[in-house]
Amino acid sequence: MATNLHRNCIFCLIANDQDEEAEIMKENNELVCFKDIDPAAPHHYLVVPKRHIYSCFSLHKGHICLVERMAEMGKAVLREQGITDMKVARLGFHMPPYISVGHLHLHVIAPASQISEYMGYKFIPGTESFITEESLRKHLQYKPSGSQQCLGNCMSS
């Protein structure tokens, strides 16, 4: 079991094999990828670290490799599901206060062109609620460890 497990966090429970309903697609000693319970497109997966991290606001420059590994796992699952052209995929994070679960999670969605109309607004890159994994990695290059600098228009980190 991972350290820093929050027993009241559903993603901690899923990531640490304590939720029987989640459909796990892939996992390793650090990350877990599972199907979103309310998919926005035919392929909608979440990649979460086993260790509890609240959100992308909790990250700093030292987490760039974590974000890269999360994206790589998500892309690997897409390839395993027959999605080979990553240009049709959308990978990104919601930013507080627009998160539904307070545990860092990467949305892996494909094809982006088939995101449902009623959910499309949640996954628009460059808005104050959603940041692509690539944009997050670029931002983190300038956020030193312990920084309170925010992404977008946030009230706290």
PDB file of C-alpha atoms in Angstrom:
ATOM      1  CA  MET A   1       0.000   0.000   0.000  1.00  0.00           C
ATOM      2  CA  ALA A   2       1.250   3.456  -0.893  1.00  0.00           C
ATOM      3  CA  THR A   3       2.251   5.854   1.829  1.00  0.00           C
ATOM      4  CA  ASN A   4       0.210   9.019   2.161  1.00  0.00           C
ATOM      5  CA  LEU A   5      -3.067   7.150   1.545  1.00  0.00           C
ATOM      6  CA  HIS A   6      -6.211   9.104   2.375  1.00  0.00           C
ATOM      7  CA  ARG A   7      -8.888   6.592   3.369  1.00  0.00           C
ATOM      8  CA  ASN A   8     -11.733   8.945   2.437  1.00  0.00           C
ATOM      9  CA  CYS A   9     -10.319   9.569  -1.075  1.00  0.00           C
ATOM     10  CA  ILE A  10     -11.928   7.317  -3.693  1.00  0.00           C
ATOM     11  CA  PHE A  11      -8.893   7.591  -5.983  1.00  0.00           C
ATOM     12  CA  CYS A  12      -6.567   6.512  -3.162  1.00  0.00           C
ATOM     13  CA  LEU A  13      -8.798   3.490  -2.651  1.00  0.00           C
ATOM     14  CA  ILE A  14      -8.821   2.660  -6.375  1.00  0.00           C
ATOM     15  CA  ALA A  15      -5.075   3.213  -6.729  1.00  0.00           C
ATOM     16  CA  ASN A  16      -4.367   0.930  -3.793  1.00  0.00           C
ATOM     17  CA  ASP A  17      -6.653  -1.921  -4.883  1.00  0.00           C
ATOM     18  CA  GLN A  18      -9.345  -1.214  -2.299  1.00  0.00           C
ATOM     19  CA  ASP A  19     -12.234  -0.535  -4.695  1.00  0.00           C
ATOM     20  CA  GLU A  20     -13.731  -3.556  -6.441  1.00  0.00           C
ATOM     21  CA  GLU A  21     -15.840  -1.603  -8.934  1.00  0.00           C
ATOM     22  CA  ALA A  22     -13.098   0.331 -10.724  1.00  0.00           C
ATOM     23  CA  GLU A  23     -12.031  -1.096 -14.073  1.00  0.00           C
ATOM     24  CA  ILE A  24      -8.240  -0.981 -13.942  1.00  0.00           C
ATOM     25  CA  MET A  25      -6.641  -0.738 -17.379  1.00  0.00           C
ATOM     26  CA  LYS A  26      -2.972  -0.600 -16.372  1.00  0.00           C
ATOM     27  CA  GLU A  27      -0.869  -0.102 -13.276  1.00  0.00           C
ATOM     28  CA  ASN A  28       2.663  -0.097 -11.978  1.00  0.00           C
ATOM     29  CA  ASN A  29       4.247   0.606  -8.581  1.00  0.00           C
ATOM     30  CA  GLU A  30       3.584   4.366  -8.920  1.00  0.00           C
ATOM     31  CA  LEU A  31       0.478   4.873 -11.092  1.00  0.00           C
ATOM     32  CA  VAL A  32      -2.907   3.384 -11.929  1.00  0.00           C
ATOM     33  CA  CYS A  33      -5.053   3.946 -15.013  1.00  0.00           C
ATOM     34  CA  PHE A  34      -8.760   3.137 -14.879  1.00  0.00           C
ATOM     35  CA  LYS A  35     -11.927   3.859 -16.842  1.00  0.00           C
ATOM     36  CA  ASP A  36     -13.788   7.042 -15.939  1.00  0.00           C
ATOM     37  CA  ILE A  37     -17.202   6.175 -14.470  1.00  0.00           C
ATOM     38  CA  ASP A  38     -18.847   9.002 -16.469  1.00  0.00           C
ATOM     39  CA  PRO A  39     -16.977   8.953 -19.796  1.00  0.00           C
ATOM     40  CA  ALA A  40     -17.019  12.054 -21.976  1.00  0.00           C
ATOM     41  CA  ALA A  41     -15.932  10.107 -25.095  1.00  0.00           C
ATOM     42  CA  PRO A  42     -15.620   6.473 -26.240  1.00  0.00           C
ATOM     43  CA  HIS A  43     -12.218   6.259 -24.545  1.00  0.00           C
ATOM     44  CA  HIS A  44     -11.991   8.161 -21.258  1.00  0.00           C
ATOM     45  CA  TYR A  45      -9.472   7.033 -18.679  1.00  0.00           C
ATOM     46  CA  LEU A  46      -7.966   8.547 -15.552  1.00  0.00           C
ATOM     47  CA  VAL A  47      -4.326   8.124 -14.553  1.00  0.00           C
ATOM     48  CA  VAL A  48      -3.628   8.720 -10.871  1.00  0.00           C
ATOM     49  CA  PRO A  49      -0.551   8.416  -8.682  1.00  0.00           C
ATOM     50  CA  LYS A  50      -0.874   5.853  -5.894  1.00  0.00           C
ATOM     51  CA  ARG A  51       0.519   8.456  -3.519  1.00  0.00           C
ATOM     52  CA  HIS A  52      -2.064  11.092  -2.608  1.00  0.00           C
ATOM     53  CA  ILE A  53      -1.367  14.438  -4.281  1.00  0.00           C
ATOM     54  CA  TYR A  54      -4.238  16.904  -4.084  1.00  0.00           C
ATOM     55  CA  SER A  55      -4.118  18.618  -7.500  1.00  0.00           C
ATOM     56  CA  CYS A  56      -1.893  20.143 -10.146  1.00  0.00           C
ATOM     57  CA  PHE A  57      -1.532  23.140  -7.810  1.00  0.00           C
ATOM     58  CA  SER A  58       0.406  20.831  -5.475  1.00  0.00           C
ATOM     59  CA  LEU A  59       3.070  20.196  -8.121  1.00  0.00           C
ATOM     60  CA  HIS A  60       6.427  21.877  -8.742  1.00  0.00           C
ATOM     61  CA  LYS A  61       9.396  21.488 -11.068  1.00  0.00           C
ATOM     62  CA  GLY A  62      10.369  18.204  -9.414  1.00  0.00           C
ATOM     63  CA  HIS A  63       7.075  16.663 -10.564  1.00  0.00           C
ATOM     64  CA  ILE A  64       7.614  17.148 -14.321  1.00  0.00           C
ATOM     65  CA  CYS A  65       8.741  13.530 -14.705  1.00  0.00           C
ATOM     66  CA  LEU A  66       5.649  12.340 -12.807  1.00  0.00           C
ATOM     67  CA  VAL A  67       3.391  14.222 -15.240  1.00  0.00           C
ATOM     68  CA  GLU A  68       5.343  12.728 -18.160  1.00  0.00           C
ATOM     69  CA  ARG A  69       4.954   9.199 -16.744  1.00  0.00           C
ATOM     70  CA  MET A  70       1.234   9.771 -16.220  1.00  0.00           C
ATOM     71  CA  ALA A  71       0.885  10.847 -19.856  1.00  0.00           C
ATOM     72  CA  GLU A  72       2.934   7.900 -21.088  1.00  0.00           C
ATOM     73  CA  MET A  73       0.742   5.452 -19.193  1.00  0.00           C
ATOM     74  CA  GLY A  74      -2.387   7.077 -20.599  1.00  0.00           C
ATOM     75  CA  LYS A  75      -1.035   6.929 -24.148  1.00  0.00           C
ATOM     76  CA  ALA A  76      -0.025   3.287 -23.659  1.00  0.00           C
ATOM     77  CA  VAL A  77      -3.599   2.437 -22.644  1.00  0.00           C
ATOM     78  CA  LEU A  78      -4.950   4.261 -25.690  1.00  0.00           C
ATOM     79  CA  ARG A  79      -2.584   2.284 -27.943  1.00  0.00           C
ATOM     80  CA  GLU A  80      -3.688  -0.963 -26.271  1.00  0.00           C
ATOM     81  CA  GLN A  81      -7.276   0.055 -27.069  1.00  0.00           C
ATOM     82  CA  GLY A  82      -6.461   0.664 -30.758  1.00  0.00           C
ATOM     83  CA  ILE A  83      -5.929   4.449 -30.681  1.00  0.00           C
ATOM     84  CA  THR A  84      -2.553   4.876 -32.383  1.00  0.00           C
ATOM     85  CA  ASP A  85      -2.796   8.512 -33.538  1.00  0.00           C
ATOM     86  CA  MET A  86      -2.219  10.610 -30.423  1.00  0.00           C
ATOM     87  CA  LYS A  87      -3.319  13.746 -32.310  1.00  0.00           C
ATOM     88  CA  VAL A  88      -6.918  12.623 -31.732  1.00  0.00           C
ATOM     89  CA  ALA A  89      -6.398  12.359 -27.967  1.00  0.00           C
ATOM     90  CA  ARG A  90      -6.779  15.025 -25.296  1.00  0.00           C
ATOM     91  CA  LEU A  91      -4.739  14.674 -22.111  1.00  0.00           C
ATOM     92  CA  GLY A  92      -5.126  17.147 -19.320  1.00  0.00           C
ATOM     93  CA  PHE A  93      -5.963  18.087 -15.764  1.00  0.00           C
ATOM     94  CA  HIS A  94      -8.787  20.036 -14.182  1.00  0.00           C
ATOM     95  CA  MET A  95      -7.646  22.806 -11.869  1.00  0.00           C
ATOM     96  CA  PRO A  96      -9.232  23.767  -8.558  1.00  0.00           C
ATOM     97  CA  PRO A  97     -11.926  24.705  -7.923  1.00  0.00           C
ATOM     98  CA  TYR A  98     -13.042  22.709 -10.987  1.00  0.00           C
ATOM     99  CA  ILE A  99     -12.002  19.278  -9.699  1.00  0.00           C
ATOM    100  CA  SER A 100     -14.527  16.653  -8.656  1.00  0.00           C
ATOM    101  CA  VAL A 101     -12.050  14.548  -6.634  1.00  0.00           C
ATOM    102  CA  GLY A 102      -9.211  16.071  -4.628  1.00  0.00           C
ATOM    103  CA  HIS A 103      -6.567  13.661  -5.929  1.00  0.00           C
ATOM    104  CA  LEU A 104      -4.346  14.462  -8.907  1.00  0.00           C
ATOM    105  CA  HIS A 105      -5.769  12.778 -12.001  1.00  0.00           C
ATOM    106  CA  LEU A 106      -4.948  13.021 -15.680  1.00  0.00           C
ATOM    107  CA  HIS A 107      -7.892  12.769 -18.054  1.00  0.00           C
ATOM    108  CA  VAL A 108      -7.040  10.687 -21.122  1.00  0.00           C
ATOM    109  CA  ILE A 109      -9.766  11.147 -23.730  1.00  0.00           C
ATOM    110  CA  ALA A 110     -10.066   9.915 -27.317  1.00  0.00           C
ATOM    111  CA  PRO A 111     -11.147  10.771 -29.834  1.00  0.00           C
ATOM    112  CA  ALA A 112     -11.425  14.366 -28.683  1.00  0.00           C
ATOM    113  CA  SER A 113     -13.747  15.050 -31.615  1.00  0.00           C
ATOM    114  CA  GLN A 114     -16.289  12.730 -29.964  1.00  0.00           C
ATOM    115  CA  ILE A 115     -16.394  14.400 -26.554  1.00  0.00           C
ATOM    116  CA  SER A 116     -20.096  14.598 -25.746  1.00  0.00           C
ATOM    117  CA  GLU A 117     -21.791  17.949 -26.196  1.00  0.00           C
ATOM    118  CA  TYR A 118     -23.002  18.138 -22.617  1.00  0.00           C
ATOM    119  CA  MET A 119     -19.477  17.537 -21.242  1.00  0.00           C
ATOM    120  CA  GLY A 120     -17.410  19.380 -23.843  1.00  0.00           C
ATOM    121  CA  TYR A 121     -17.091  22.569 -21.819  1.00  0.00           C
ATOM    122  CA  LYS A 122     -15.180  20.676 -19.105  1.00  0.00           C
ATOM    123  CA  PHE A 123     -12.316  19.723 -21.395  1.00  0.00           C
ATOM    124  CA  ILE A 124     -11.465  22.886 -23.337  1.00  0.00           C
ATOM    125  CA  PRO A 125      -7.684  23.382 -23.304  1.00  0.00           C
ATOM    126  CA  GLY A 126      -6.450  26.764 -22.164  1.00  0.00           C
ATOM    127  CA  THR A 127      -9.434  27.618 -19.994  1.00  0.00           C
ATOM    128  CA  GLU A 128      -9.097  28.369 -16.293  1.00  0.00           C
ATOM    129  CA  SER A 129     -10.576  24.952 -15.510  1.00  0.00           C
ATOM    130  CA  PHE A 130      -8.534  22.625 -17.783  1.00  0.00           C
ATOM    131  CA  ILE A 131      -4.838  22.511 -18.635  1.00  0.00           C
ATOM    132  CA  THR A 132      -3.236  20.069 -21.054  1.00  0.00           C
ATOM    133  CA  GLU A 133      -0.474  17.883 -19.677  1.00  0.00           C
ATOM    134  CA  GLU A 134       1.971  19.520 -22.083  1.00  0.00           C
ATOM    135  CA  SER A 135       1.059  23.011 -20.854  1.00  0.00           C
ATOM    136  CA  LEU A 136       1.321  21.871 -17.246  1.00  0.00           C
ATOM    137  CA  ARG A 137       4.818  20.467 -17.838  1.00  0.00           C
ATOM    138  CA  LYS A 138       5.905  23.758 -19.415  1.00  0.00           C
ATOM    139  CA  HIS A 139       4.479  25.725 -16.498  1.00  0.00           C
ATOM    140  CA  LEU A 140       6.182  23.514 -13.924  1.00  0.00           C
ATOM    141  CA  GLN A 141       9.601  24.283 -15.408  1.00  0.00           C
ATOM    142  CA  TYR A 142       9.305  27.706 -13.759  1.00  0.00           C
ATOM    143  CA  LYS A 143       7.726  26.622 -10.465  1.00  0.00           C
ATOM    144  CA  PRO A 144      10.429  25.828  -7.901  1.00  0.00           C
ATOM    145  CA  SER A 145       9.874  23.404  -5.068  1.00  0.00           C
ATOM    146  CA  GLY A 146       7.827  25.011  -2.296  1.00  0.00           C
ATOM    147  CA  SER A 147       6.492  27.721  -4.621  1.00  0.00           C
ATOM    148  CA  GLN A 148       3.035  29.120  -3.958  1.00  0.00           C
ATOM    149  CA  GLN A 149       2.743  30.317  -7.567  1.00  0.00           C
ATOM    150  CA  CYS A 150      -0.614  29.421  -9.137  1.00  0.00           C
ATOM    151  CA  LEU A 151      -1.699  28.259 -12.553  1.00  0.00           C
ATOM    152  CA  GLY A 152      -4.306  30.467 -14.124  1.00  0.00           C
ATOM    153  CA  ASN A 153      -6.542  32.471 -11.832  1.00  0.00           C
ATOM    154  CA  CYS A 154      -6.462  30.580  -8.557  1.00  0.00           C
ATOM    155  CA  MET A 155      -7.140  31.789  -5.078  1.00  0.00           C
ATOM    156  CA  SER A 156      -4.817  29.352  -3.287  1.00  0.00           C
ATOM    157  CA  SER A 157      -2.408  26.552  -4.063  1.00  0.00           C
TER     158      SER A 157
END
